[in-house]
Amino acid sequence: MIFITAKFRVLPEHAEAWPEISREFTEATRAEPGCLWFDWSRSLDDENEYVLVEAFRDGEAGAAHVQSDHFKAAQQKLPQYLVETPRIVNTTVDQDGWSELGEMAVNR
């Protein structure tokens, strides 16, 4: 799978509204057949920073994502709300979902 983590530093005046600002893009991406997950979290250290964790089935699904109409629309819409270009980690992982964190096993 293609595993991506990206950090978005949102302008302070738009930080509270970011989930709504990015909602259309988020929902359209989650509906893609090759999207495994597309999840936003807000930083505990910087209230203006959102972290996006996303995964796509394979390179073909990742390519379809960046060529989609909703991705192109997001390229036009979202930067106006950002402080800077988002930072990203992008890698290919030989698995298709989450693995358990054995070091913190829950035994109930």
GROMACS .gro file of C-alpha atoms in nm:
model
  108
    1MET     CA    1   0.000   0.000   0.000
    2ILE     CA    2   0.096   0.366  -0.037
    3PHE     CA    3   0.113   0.518   0.312
    4ILE     CA    4   0.116   0.897   0.348
    5THR     CA    5   0.132   1.131   0.644
    6ALA     CA    6   0.109   1.505   0.581
    7LYS     CA    7   0.113   1.808   0.810
    8PHE     CA    8  -0.104   2.106   0.721
    9ARG     CA    9  -0.036   2.436   0.902
   10VAL     CA   10  -0.363   2.625   0.874
   11LEU     CA   11  -0.392   3.002   0.909
   12PRO     CA   12  -0.507   3.071   1.267
   13GLU     CA   13  -0.829   3.240   1.156
   14HIS     CA   14  -0.931   2.921   0.969
   15ALA     CA   15  -0.807   2.652   1.210
   16GLU     CA   16  -1.145   2.588   1.377
   17ALA     CA   17  -1.318   2.563   1.039
   18TRP     CA   18  -1.059   2.334   0.874
   19PRO     CA   19  -1.268   2.015   0.912
   20GLU     CA   20  -1.553   2.184   0.725
   21ILE     CA   21  -1.321   2.352   0.473
   22SER     CA   22  -1.166   2.016   0.382
   23ARG     CA   23  -1.487   1.809   0.416
   24GLU     CA   24  -1.578   1.782   0.046
   25PHE     CA   25  -1.224   1.672  -0.044
   26THR     CA   26  -1.215   1.428   0.248
   27GLU     CA   27  -1.548   1.267   0.167
   28ALA     CA   28  -1.469   1.235  -0.204
   29THR     CA   29  -1.130   1.081  -0.130
   30ARG     CA   30  -1.276   0.832   0.119
   31ALA     CA   31  -1.521   0.723  -0.153
   32GLU     CA   32  -1.241   0.631  -0.394
   33PRO     CA   33  -1.227   0.253  -0.450
   34GLY     CA   34  -0.851   0.242  -0.379
   35CYS     CA   35  -0.857   0.452  -0.062
   36LEU     CA   36  -0.795   0.245   0.250
   37TRP     CA   37  -0.824   0.539   0.491
   38PHE     CA   38  -0.805   0.917   0.496
   39ASP     CA   39  -0.806   1.050   0.853
   40TRP     CA   40  -0.742   1.397   0.996
   41SER     CA   41  -0.616   1.469   1.347
   42ARG     CA   42  -0.543   1.797   1.515
   43SER     CA   43  -0.202   1.845   1.674
   44LEU     CA   44  -0.193   1.857   2.053
   45ASP     CA   45   0.105   2.094   2.038
   46ASP     CA   46  -0.012   2.338   1.770
   47GLU     CA   47  -0.384   2.409   1.739
   48ASN     CA   48  -0.327   2.539   1.386
   49GLU     CA   49  -0.174   2.216   1.260
   50TYR     CA   50  -0.368   1.920   1.125
   51VAL     CA   51  -0.212   1.584   1.046
   52LEU     CA   52  -0.351   1.374   0.764
   53VAL     CA   53  -0.289   0.999   0.766
   54GLU     CA   54  -0.391   0.834   0.441
   55ALA     CA   55  -0.337   0.508   0.258
   56PHE     CA   56  -0.414   0.378  -0.088
   57ARG     CA   57  -0.426   0.018  -0.204
   58ASP     CA   58  -0.133   0.055  -0.445
   59GLY     CA   59   0.043   0.294  -0.682
   60GLU     CA   60  -0.242   0.275  -0.930
   61ALA     CA   61  -0.490   0.387  -0.663
   62GLY     CA   62  -0.254   0.665  -0.555
   63ALA     CA   63  -0.222   0.784  -0.914
   64ALA     CA   64  -0.601   0.780  -0.958
   65HIS     CA   65  -0.630   0.992  -0.643
   66VAL     CA   66  -0.396   1.269  -0.764
   67GLN     CA   67  -0.562   1.267  -1.107
   68SER     CA   68  -0.917   1.293  -0.968
   69ASP     CA   69  -1.134   1.599  -1.014
   70HIS     CA   70  -1.171   1.642  -0.637
   71PHE     CA   71  -0.792   1.640  -0.590
   72LYS     CA   72  -0.754   1.905  -0.860
   73ALA     CA   73  -1.029   2.112  -0.694
   74ALA     CA   74  -0.852   2.081  -0.357
   75GLN     CA   75  -0.527   2.200  -0.516
   76GLN     CA   76  -0.710   2.519  -0.610
   77LYS     CA   77  -0.913   2.564  -0.291
   78LEU     CA   78  -0.708   2.453   0.009
   79PRO     CA   79  -0.378   2.647  -0.023
   80GLN     CA   80  -0.550   2.980   0.048
   81TYR     CA   81  -0.619   2.857   0.403
   82LEU     CA   82  -0.262   2.742   0.472
   83VAL     CA   83   0.043   2.912   0.623
   84GLU     CA   84   0.283   2.710   0.408
   85THR     CA   85   0.308   2.416   0.171
   86PRO     CA   86   0.214   2.098   0.358
   87ARG     CA   87   0.498   1.865   0.462
   88ILE     CA   88   0.469   1.498   0.372
   89VAL     CA   89   0.610   1.151   0.430
   90ASN     CA   90   0.517   0.911   0.150
   91THR     CA   91   0.625   0.548   0.135
   92THR     CA   92   0.520   0.210   0.004
   93VAL     CA   93   0.451  -0.051   0.271
   94ASP     CA   94   0.417  -0.424   0.213
   95GLN     CA   95   0.084  -0.468   0.392
   96ASP     CA   96  -0.277  -0.371   0.338
   97GLY     CA   97  -0.391  -0.246   0.678
   98TRP     CA   98  -0.294  -0.168   1.034
   99SER     CA   99  -0.084  -0.407   1.240
  100GLU     CA  100  -0.115  -0.443   1.618
  101LEU     CA  101   0.131  -0.255   1.838
  102GLY     CA  102   0.251  -0.559   2.032
  103GLU     CA  103   0.451  -0.353   2.279
  104MET     CA  104   0.123  -0.210   2.412
  105ALA     CA  105  -0.091  -0.523   2.396
  106VAL     CA  106  -0.424  -0.495   2.572
  107ASN     CA  107  -0.506  -0.811   2.766
  108ARG     CA  108  -0.860  -0.795   2.905
   0.00000   0.00000   0.00000
